[in-house]
């Protein structure tokens, strides 16, 4: 088994599903990695993210983050971090081949845009609602139908694995290869490169149906396989995953606090105190002078937020370079944020404690979780029943409402269940709520 990954293989513009058309010698001003980014921006699944909950309920008179704005910000932060890292890597490998480092920013930006595409409506509570439907709810009775791997896929339903499926699966009427993304972009999305039977805290990277697809990508890129033949599949992460993960963590932690301030869940004093904790006394004194010239508390918070993001980007880039050998060897442990300087790490952990204490347990957030759980559970009960008993009159009516791309008549029971999860996970918050009301007879079309 190889001992270290190689950048020349890790950066690969071969397109999934279009391998026979690959021409590595073509000379394009717009690279295939940039095409990945543009393809995502113009896609329907990406647009739907504008009506999917990030943390706080949508819509409202105060415009907090949704999945789309979050993903765009993650892409900005991720690209900045990757560009910083690329500069350092070009210097480190000067004298050798360095042209592949030119593409790191575009690959990371595209992966950041796509990282939440597989998330169901109502935030992370939507993922939990799907998993618990099978582990605790009506879906539990279906367990004898499935293999261990399939059952783990269902009970640990994971948005990250679903994003890989969304991008690679050939849905009805669609082209082979799904989005036909480049191998490197696909690998950079998968934060947990192992199958569901190895899941930790419900996290894994691909469903059993996409296991061979991920293995194809990983082997082509020279990613380190960590599991022996015949055992559940596990690989070391593609190095760019660490950048995507750090950008995601930075954005949701810092932006959730800014949103909570706008919603008056957190006071200005609490937020300023938390954000200033990232900096030395000298830097803090300068920042306080800058804020003294501004009266609007939201502007003060926005200023500090930008400073915090900039500091964390710089520190994570430095941590990547410092630990590059371990990352390429598959021995690096934890996230980049666990390896940054103590001052910034203490500030980040302080923000995490504040979020868990006052944001994620706030009534607004709990209310959306309760409503989302009820809506998704109800929809799964009805839609799963319809695909498993399609001969019933009510089932026929429900099945007629399914988009044609979802294979409700799949040859296997697991395939039918996946068609339901494909449909439900693609729903926006508003669509799921509207369908829930219609199926309950609480909403009728206008006549």
Short mmCIF file of C-alpha atoms in Angstrom, two decimals:
data_model
loop_
_atom_site.label_atom_id
_atom_site.label_comp_id
_atom_site.label_asym_id
_atom_site.label_seq_id
_atom_site.Cartn_x
_atom_site.Cartn_y
_atom_site.Cartn_z
CA UNK A 1 0.00 0.00 0.00
CA UNK A 2 1.29 3.46 -0.85
CA UNK A 3 2.45 5.60 2.05
CA UNK A 4 1.70 9.07 0.78
CA UNK A 5 -0.68 10.81 -1.59
CA UNK A 6 0.67 12.81 -4.51
CA UNK A 7 -0.61 16.23 -5.58
CA UNK A 8 -0.12 15.45 -9.26
CA UNK A 9 -2.73 12.66 -8.96
CA UNK A 10 -4.94 14.40 -6.41
CA UNK A 11 -5.64 17.27 -8.84
CA UNK A 12 -7.48 15.56 -11.70
CA UNK A 13 -9.98 17.15 -14.10
CA UNK A 14 -11.40 13.86 -15.39
CA UNK A 15 -15.20 14.03 -15.28
CA UNK A 16 -17.27 11.36 -13.58
CA UNK A 17 -19.37 9.53 -16.15
CA UNK A 18 -17.58 11.20 -19.06
CA UNK A 19 -14.23 9.48 -18.71
CA UNK A 20 -14.16 8.47 -22.38
CA UNK A 21 -14.26 12.14 -23.38
CA UNK A 22 -11.39 13.22 -21.15
CA UNK A 23 -8.62 15.18 -22.83
CA UNK A 24 -5.92 16.23 -20.35
CA UNK A 25 -4.08 18.24 -23.03
CA UNK A 26 -6.89 20.65 -23.84
CA UNK A 27 -6.10 24.31 -23.25
CA UNK A 28 -9.06 26.22 -21.84
CA UNK A 29 -9.19 29.68 -20.32
CA UNK A 30 -12.04 28.41 -18.16
CA UNK A 31 -10.75 25.24 -16.53
CA UNK A 32 -12.92 22.20 -15.80
CA UNK A 33 -12.73 23.02 -12.11
CA UNK A 34 -14.13 26.47 -12.80
CA UNK A 35 -16.81 24.79 -14.93
CA UNK A 36 -17.73 22.70 -11.88
CA UNK A 37 -18.31 25.90 -9.93
CA UNK A 38 -20.40 27.50 -12.69
CA UNK A 39 -22.40 24.31 -13.26
CA UNK A 40 -23.38 24.24 -9.59
CA UNK A 41 -24.38 27.92 -9.51
CA UNK A 42 -26.81 27.41 -12.40
CA UNK A 43 -28.29 24.15 -11.07
CA UNK A 44 -31.76 23.65 -9.61
CA UNK A 45 -30.54 21.88 -6.42
CA UNK A 46 -28.30 24.87 -5.66
CA UNK A 47 -31.13 27.37 -6.17
CA UNK A 48 -33.36 25.36 -3.85
CA UNK A 49 -30.91 25.98 -1.03
CA UNK A 50 -32.31 29.53 -0.76
CA UNK A 51 -35.38 28.04 0.89
CA UNK A 52 -33.70 25.54 3.17
CA UNK A 53 -33.09 26.35 6.82
CA UNK A 54 -29.54 26.88 8.00
CA UNK A 55 -30.32 27.36 11.72
CA UNK A 56 -33.04 29.95 12.15
CA UNK A 57 -36.59 29.80 10.68
CA UNK A 58 -37.20 31.17 7.16
CA UNK A 59 -38.43 33.49 5.84
CA UNK A 60 -38.66 36.47 8.18
CA UNK A 61 -38.42 40.23 8.32
CA UNK A 62 -34.78 39.84 9.37
CA UNK A 63 -32.74 38.12 6.69
CA UNK A 64 -30.64 35.50 8.44
CA UNK A 65 -28.59 32.90 6.59
CA UNK A 66 -30.17 30.12 4.60
CA UNK A 67 -28.36 27.16 3.05
CA UNK A 68 -27.64 29.09 -0.15
CA UNK A 69 -26.10 32.19 1.43
CA UNK A 70 -24.17 29.94 3.80
CA UNK A 71 -22.78 27.89 0.90
CA UNK A 72 -21.74 31.01 -1.01
CA UNK A 73 -19.90 32.38 2.01
CA UNK A 74 -18.21 29.03 2.63
CA UNK A 75 -17.04 29.07 -1.01
CA UNK A 76 -15.52 32.55 -0.55
CA UNK A 77 -13.74 31.58 2.67
CA UNK A 78 -12.61 28.21 1.27
CA UNK A 79 -11.17 29.76 -1.88
CA UNK A 80 -9.24 32.36 0.11
CA UNK A 81 -7.79 29.65 2.34
CA UNK A 82 -6.92 27.40 -0.61
CA UNK A 83 -5.27 30.28 -2.47
CA UNK A 84 -3.12 31.06 0.58
CA UNK A 85 -2.14 27.40 0.83
CA UNK A 86 -1.37 27.21 -2.89
CA UNK A 87 1.09 30.10 -2.61
CA UNK A 88 2.96 28.31 0.17
CA UNK A 89 2.95 24.97 -1.67
CA UNK A 90 4.38 26.53 -4.83
CA UNK A 91 7.25 27.85 -2.73
CA UNK A 92 7.72 24.52 -0.95
CA UNK A 93 7.86 22.55 -4.21
CA UNK A 94 9.69 25.21 -6.27
CA UNK A 95 11.86 23.60 -8.92
CA UNK A 96 9.36 20.80 -9.50
CA UNK A 97 5.91 20.58 -11.07
CA UNK A 98 3.69 23.20 -9.39
CA UNK A 99 1.02 23.89 -12.03
CA UNK A 100 -1.58 21.72 -10.24
CA UNK A 101 -1.55 24.17 -7.32
CA UNK A 102 -3.08 26.78 -9.63
CA UNK A 103 -6.38 24.90 -9.38
CA UNK A 104 -6.75 24.42 -5.62
CA UNK A 105 -8.87 27.54 -5.12
CA UNK A 106 -11.37 26.61 -7.85
CA UNK A 107 -11.68 22.99 -6.66
CA UNK A 108 -12.30 24.05 -3.06
CA UNK A 109 -14.75 26.78 -4.08
CA UNK A 110 -16.82 24.29 -6.11
CA UNK A 111 -16.74 21.70 -3.33
CA UNK A 112 -17.85 24.34 -0.82
CA UNK A 113 -20.80 25.30 -3.03
CA UNK A 114 -21.85 21.65 -3.21
CA UNK A 115 -21.21 20.53 0.36
CA UNK A 116 -24.80 21.06 1.55
CA UNK A 117 -26.69 20.04 -1.62
CA UNK A 118 -27.79 16.75 -0.05
CA UNK A 119 -29.22 18.24 3.13
CA UNK A 120 -32.98 17.84 3.61
CA UNK A 121 -35.28 20.71 4.65
CA UNK A 122 -35.29 22.12 8.20
CA UNK A 123 -31.55 22.04 8.84
CA UNK A 124 -29.76 19.24 10.64
CA UNK A 125 -33.02 18.32 12.36
CA UNK A 126 -34.17 17.09 8.94
CA UNK A 127 -31.31 14.59 8.83
CA UNK A 128 -32.14 13.39 12.32
CA UNK A 129 -35.84 13.08 11.45
CA UNK A 130 -35.06 10.79 8.51
CA UNK A 131 -32.69 8.63 10.53
CA UNK A 132 -35.02 8.29 13.51
CA UNK A 133 -37.97 7.42 11.26
CA UNK A 134 -36.14 4.17 10.54
CA UNK A 135 -34.46 3.63 13.92
CA UNK A 136 -37.40 4.58 16.17
CA UNK A 137 -40.49 5.28 14.08
CA UNK A 138 -42.73 3.50 11.59
CA UNK A 139 -39.77 2.63 9.42
CA UNK A 140 -38.31 0.30 12.06
CA UNK A 141 -40.60 -2.52 10.92
CA UNK A 142 -38.85 -2.47 7.54
CA UNK A 143 -35.49 -3.56 8.97
CA UNK A 144 -35.77 -7.24 7.88
CA UNK A 145 -35.95 -6.11 4.23
CA UNK A 146 -32.43 -4.73 4.14
CA UNK A 147 -28.78 -5.68 4.50
CA UNK A 148 -26.73 -4.30 7.38
CA UNK A 149 -25.15 -1.71 5.11
CA UNK A 150 -28.48 -0.58 3.69
CA UNK A 151 -30.01 -0.34 7.15
CA UNK A 152 -27.08 1.75 8.41
CA UNK A 153 -27.54 4.03 5.37
CA UNK A 154 -31.15 4.64 6.42
CA UNK A 155 -30.77 4.93 10.19
CA UNK A 156 -27.72 7.21 9.91
CA UNK A 157 -29.00 9.25 6.95
CA UNK A 158 -26.26 11.79 6.21
CA UNK A 159 -26.48 14.93 4.09
CA UNK A 160 -22.83 14.65 3.05
CA UNK A 161 -23.35 11.15 1.63
CA UNK A 162 -26.54 12.34 -0.02
CA UNK A 163 -24.63 15.19 -1.72
CA UNK A 164 -22.26 12.66 -3.29
CA UNK A 165 -25.26 10.65 -4.50
CA UNK A 166 -27.01 13.72 -5.88
CA UNK A 167 -23.91 14.67 -7.88
CA UNK A 168 -23.09 11.20 -9.23
CA UNK A 169 -26.34 9.20 -9.51
CA UNK A 170 -28.05 8.82 -12.88
CA UNK A 171 -31.64 9.74 -12.06
CA UNK A 172 -34.41 8.83 -14.52
CA UNK A 173 -34.08 10.82 -17.72
CA UNK A 174 -30.74 12.30 -16.71
CA UNK A 175 -27.29 11.73 -18.18
CA UNK A 176 -24.78 9.19 -16.98
CA UNK A 177 -22.56 10.54 -14.22
CA UNK A 178 -25.14 12.88 -12.72
CA UNK A 179 -23.60 16.35 -12.67
CA UNK A 180 -20.47 14.92 -14.35
CA UNK A 181 -18.22 16.73 -11.89
CA UNK A 182 -14.44 16.40 -11.91
CA UNK A 183 -12.96 13.67 -9.77
CA UNK A 184 -11.12 16.15 -7.56
CA UNK A 185 -14.22 18.22 -6.79
CA UNK A 186 -16.21 15.08 -5.91
CA UNK A 187 -13.48 13.84 -3.57
CA UNK A 188 -13.15 17.24 -1.90
CA UNK A 189 -16.84 17.07 -0.87
CA UNK A 190 -16.64 13.79 1.05
CA UNK A 191 -15.72 14.66 4.63
CA UNK A 192 -16.15 11.10 5.90
CA UNK A 193 -14.65 8.74 3.28
CA UNK A 194 -16.02 5.50 4.68
CA UNK A 195 -19.27 3.55 4.46
CA UNK A 196 -22.14 3.71 6.92
CA UNK A 197 -21.29 0.52 8.83
CA UNK A 198 -18.20 2.40 10.06
CA UNK A 199 -20.10 5.59 10.90
CA UNK A 200 -19.11 7.56 13.97
CA UNK A 201 -21.79 9.78 15.49
CA UNK A 202 -23.92 9.01 12.42
CA UNK A 203 -21.35 10.42 9.98
CA UNK A 204 -20.25 8.63 6.80
CA UNK A 205 -19.44 9.57 3.22
CA UNK A 206 -21.41 7.49 0.72
CA UNK A 207 -24.38 5.14 0.56
CA UNK A 208 -24.00 1.47 -0.39
CA UNK A 209 -25.37 2.34 -3.84
CA UNK A 210 -22.48 4.77 -4.45
CA UNK A 211 -19.74 2.71 -2.79
CA UNK A 212 -18.19 1.57 -6.07
CA UNK A 213 -18.46 5.08 -7.51
CA UNK A 214 -16.51 6.56 -4.63
CA UNK A 215 -13.91 3.79 -4.82
CA UNK A 216 -13.44 4.56 -8.52
CA UNK A 217 -12.81 8.24 -7.77
CA UNK A 218 -10.54 7.51 -4.80
CA UNK A 219 -8.38 5.01 -6.64
CA UNK A 220 -7.98 7.29 -9.66
CA UNK A 221 -6.80 10.12 -7.37
CA UNK A 222 -4.42 7.90 -5.43
CA UNK A 223 -6.23 8.37 -2.12
CA UNK A 224 -4.94 6.05 0.59
CA UNK A 225 -7.14 3.04 1.27
CA UNK A 226 -7.11 2.33 5.01
CA UNK A 227 -9.21 -0.86 5.04
CA UNK A 228 -8.03 -4.31 3.89
CA UNK A 229 -9.82 -6.10 1.05
CA UNK A 230 -13.07 -7.70 2.14
CA UNK A 231 -13.68 -5.23 4.96
CA UNK A 232 -15.93 -2.13 4.99
CA UNK A 233 -14.45 0.54 2.73
CA UNK A 234 -12.44 3.34 4.32
CA UNK A 235 -10.05 5.84 2.74
CA UNK A 236 -7.94 8.68 4.04
CA UNK A 237 -9.45 12.05 3.23
CA UNK A 238 -8.56 13.92 0.09
CA UNK A 239 -6.37 16.77 1.45
CA UNK A 240 -8.69 19.50 0.14
CA UNK A 241 -11.49 18.15 2.36
CA UNK A 242 -9.71 19.72 5.33
CA UNK A 243 -10.00 23.14 3.69
CA UNK A 244 -13.69 22.69 2.84
CA UNK A 245 -14.40 21.49 6.38
CA UNK A 246 -12.56 24.42 7.98
CA UNK A 247 -14.35 26.97 5.78
CA UNK A 248 -17.71 25.40 6.68
CA UNK A 249 -16.92 25.36 10.40
CA UNK A 250 -15.70 28.96 10.39
CA UNK A 251 -18.78 30.23 8.56
CA UNK A 252 -21.45 28.45 10.52
CA UNK A 253 -19.89 29.28 13.88
CA UNK A 254 -19.22 32.95 13.22
CA UNK A 255 -22.31 33.64 11.09
CA UNK A 256 -24.68 31.89 13.50
CA UNK A 257 -23.53 34.28 16.20
CA UNK A 258 -24.02 37.28 13.92
CA UNK A 259 -27.53 36.06 13.01
CA UNK A 260 -28.36 35.50 16.68
CA UNK A 261 -27.33 39.09 17.37
CA UNK A 262 -29.63 40.40 14.65
CA UNK A 263 -32.48 38.36 16.13
CA UNK A 264 -31.64 39.73 19.61
CA UNK A 265 -30.93 36.26 20.98
CA UNK A 266 -27.45 37.49 21.87
CA UNK A 267 -26.67 40.96 23.15
CA UNK A 268 -24.14 43.26 21.47
CA UNK A 269 -21.90 43.03 24.54
CA UNK A 270 -21.89 39.23 24.43
CA UNK A 271 -20.95 39.13 20.75
CA UNK A 272 -18.27 41.82 20.95
CA UNK A 273 -16.73 40.11 23.94
CA UNK A 274 -16.67 36.74 22.17
CA UNK A 275 -15.22 38.08 18.92
CA UNK A 276 -12.58 40.25 20.61
CA UNK A 277 -11.28 37.16 22.45
CA UNK A 278 -9.57 36.03 19.21
CA UNK A 279 -7.04 38.87 19.38
CA UNK A 280 -4.09 40.10 21.42
CA UNK A 281 -4.59 43.08 23.75
CA UNK A 282 -2.74 45.36 21.30
CA UNK A 283 -4.90 44.33 18.34
CA UNK A 284 -8.02 44.50 20.47
CA UNK A 285 -7.23 48.08 21.49
CA UNK A 286 -6.96 49.11 17.83
CA UNK A 287 -10.24 47.37 16.97
CA UNK A 288 -12.05 49.08 19.82
CA UNK A 289 -10.90 52.46 18.47
CA UNK A 290 -12.25 51.56 15.02
CA UNK A 291 -15.60 50.57 16.52
CA UNK A 292 -15.78 53.77 18.56
CA UNK A 293 -16.26 55.67 15.29
CA UNK A 294 -19.38 53.59 14.48
CA UNK A 295 -22.73 53.88 16.27
CA UNK A 296 -24.61 51.01 14.62
CA UNK A 297 -24.10 47.84 16.72
CA UNK A 298 -24.70 45.64 13.68
CA UNK A 299 -21.83 47.35 11.89
CA UNK A 300 -19.57 46.80 14.90
CA UNK A 301 -20.43 43.11 14.87
CA UNK A 302 -19.91 42.89 11.09
CA UNK A 303 -16.49 44.51 11.40
CA UNK A 304 -15.38 42.10 14.09
CA UNK A 305 -16.86 39.15 12.21
CA UNK A 306 -14.69 39.97 9.17
CA UNK A 307 -11.63 40.22 11.41
CA UNK A 308 -12.36 36.87 13.05
CA UNK A 309 -12.89 35.13 9.71
CA UNK A 310 -9.66 36.60 8.37
CA UNK A 311 -7.71 35.46 11.42
CA UNK A 312 -9.10 31.92 11.23
CA UNK A 313 -8.43 31.64 7.49
CA UNK A 314 -4.81 32.65 8.06
CA UNK A 315 -4.38 30.24 10.95
CA UNK A 316 -6.01 27.28 9.17
CA UNK A 317 -3.87 27.84 6.08
CA UNK A 318 -0.78 27.83 8.30
CA UNK A 319 -1.95 24.65 10.04
CA UNK A 320 -2.43 22.93 6.67
CA UNK A 321 1.08 23.81 5.49
CA UNK A 322 2.62 22.83 8.81
CA UNK A 323 0.89 19.44 8.75
CA UNK A 324 0.96 18.77 5.00
CA UNK A 325 3.11 15.64 5.29
CA UNK A 326 0.73 14.08 7.83
CA UNK A 327 -2.27 15.06 5.68
CA UNK A 328 -0.76 13.43 2.59
CA UNK A 329 0.17 10.36 4.64
CA UNK A 330 -3.34 9.98 6.04
CA UNK A 331 -2.11 10.26 9.63
CA UNK A 332 -3.37 13.78 10.40
CA UNK A 333 -5.96 13.71 13.20
CA UNK A 334 -8.83 16.11 13.79
CA UNK A 335 -9.73 19.25 11.86
CA UNK A 336 -7.46 22.16 10.94
CA UNK A 337 -9.19 24.25 13.60
CA UNK A 338 -7.86 21.83 16.22
CA UNK A 339 -4.32 22.68 15.14
CA UNK A 340 -4.37 26.47 15.01
CA UNK A 341 -2.62 28.77 17.48
CA UNK A 342 -3.93 28.61 21.06
CA UNK A 343 -5.27 32.20 21.09
CA UNK A 344 -7.55 31.68 18.09
CA UNK A 345 -8.47 28.17 19.19
CA UNK A 346 -9.59 29.44 22.58
CA UNK A 347 -11.66 32.13 20.84
CA UNK A 348 -13.32 29.57 18.56
CA UNK A 349 -14.11 27.24 21.46
CA UNK A 350 -15.56 30.15 23.41
CA UNK A 351 -17.89 30.91 20.48
CA UNK A 352 -18.87 27.24 20.31
CA UNK A 353 -19.85 27.22 23.97
CA UNK A 354 -21.86 30.41 23.52
CA UNK A 355 -23.68 28.93 20.51
CA UNK A 356 -24.62 25.71 22.27
CA UNK A 357 -25.73 27.52 25.41
CA UNK A 358 -27.82 30.29 23.84
CA UNK A 359 -28.43 29.68 20.12
CA UNK A 360 -29.06 25.99 19.43
CA UNK A 361 -31.33 25.69 22.47
CA UNK A 362 -33.24 28.92 21.79
CA UNK A 363 -37.01 28.65 21.34
CA UNK A 364 -36.79 29.75 17.68
CA UNK A 365 -34.39 26.94 16.81
CA UNK A 366 -36.19 24.29 18.87
CA UNK A 367 -39.52 25.26 17.30
CA UNK A 368 -38.22 24.72 13.77
CA UNK A 369 -36.76 21.36 14.83
CA UNK A 370 -40.06 20.22 16.30
CA UNK A 371 -42.05 21.34 13.27
CA UNK A 372 -39.52 19.90 10.82
CA UNK A 373 -39.45 16.57 12.61
CA UNK A 374 -43.23 16.28 12.49
CA UNK A 375 -43.48 17.29 8.83
CA UNK A 376 -40.71 14.98 7.58
CA UNK A 377 -41.93 12.04 9.67
CA UNK A 378 -45.45 12.42 8.30
CA UNK A 379 -44.23 12.68 4.69
CA UNK A 380 -42.06 9.60 5.07
CA UNK A 381 -44.94 7.60 6.52
CA UNK A 382 -47.14 8.41 3.55
CA UNK A 383 -44.55 8.25 0.77
CA UNK A 384 -42.79 5.09 1.96
CA UNK A 385 -46.18 3.41 2.30
CA UNK A 386 -47.03 4.43 -1.26
CA UNK A 387 -43.90 2.98 -2.89
CA UNK A 388 -44.16 -0.27 -0.93
CA UNK A 389 -47.87 -0.75 -1.69
CA UNK A 390 -48.29 0.93 -5.07
CA UNK A 391 -51.45 -1.01 -5.93
CA UNK A 392 -53.55 0.88 -3.36
CA UNK A 393 -55.70 3.72 -4.67
CA UNK A 394 -54.24 6.30 -2.25
CA UNK A 395 -50.74 5.16 -3.21
CA UNK A 396 -51.48 5.69 -6.90
CA UNK A 397 -52.55 9.26 -6.18
CA UNK A 398 -49.40 9.96 -4.18
CA UNK A 399 -47.10 8.34 -6.71
CA UNK A 400 -48.54 10.51 -9.46
CA UNK A 401 -47.14 13.52 -7.58
CA UNK A 402 -43.56 12.22 -7.62
CA UNK A 403 -41.16 13.95 -10.03
CA UNK A 404 -40.34 11.54 -12.86
CA UNK A 405 -36.63 11.54 -12.10
CA UNK A 406 -37.18 9.45 -8.95
CA UNK A 407 -37.42 5.71 -9.55
CA UNK A 408 -40.45 4.76 -7.42
CA UNK A 409 -40.75 1.50 -9.42
CA UNK A 410 -37.17 0.42 -8.73
CA UNK A 411 -36.40 -3.30 -8.91
CA UNK A 412 -35.46 -3.47 -5.21
CA UNK A 413 -37.20 -2.36 -2.04
CA UNK A 414 -34.13 -0.36 -1.06
CA UNK A 415 -34.22 1.41 -4.41
CA UNK A 416 -37.83 2.40 -3.82
CA UNK A 417 -37.01 3.75 -0.36
CA UNK A 418 -34.10 5.69 -1.81
CA UNK A 419 -36.46 7.25 -4.35
CA UNK A 420 -38.53 8.56 -1.43
CA UNK A 421 -35.45 9.93 0.34
CA UNK A 422 -34.23 11.51 -2.90
CA UNK A 423 -37.57 13.30 -3.19
CA UNK A 424 -37.90 14.36 0.46
CA UNK A 425 -34.29 15.51 0.83
CA UNK A 426 -34.63 17.68 -2.29
CA UNK A 427 -37.66 19.51 -0.92
CA UNK A 428 -37.45 23.08 0.30
CA UNK A 429 -38.91 23.99 3.67
CA UNK A 430 -41.90 25.66 2.00
CA UNK A 431 -42.58 22.76 -0.38
CA UNK A 432 -42.43 20.21 2.45
CA UNK A 433 -44.80 22.31 4.58
CA UNK A 434 -47.19 22.81 1.66
CA UNK A 435 -47.27 19.08 0.86
CA UNK A 436 -47.80 18.27 4.54
CA UNK A 437 -50.80 20.60 4.65
CA UNK A 438 -52.29 19.22 1.45
CA UNK A 439 -51.95 15.59 2.55
CA UNK A 440 -53.57 16.48 5.87
CA UNK A 441 -56.45 18.26 4.14
CA UNK A 442 -55.42 21.59 5.66
CA UNK A 443 -54.82 23.22 2.29
CA UNK A 444 -56.78 22.90 -0.94
CA UNK A 445 -55.98 24.22 -4.42
CA UNK A 446 -57.93 27.32 -5.42
CA UNK A 447 -60.97 26.66 -7.61
#
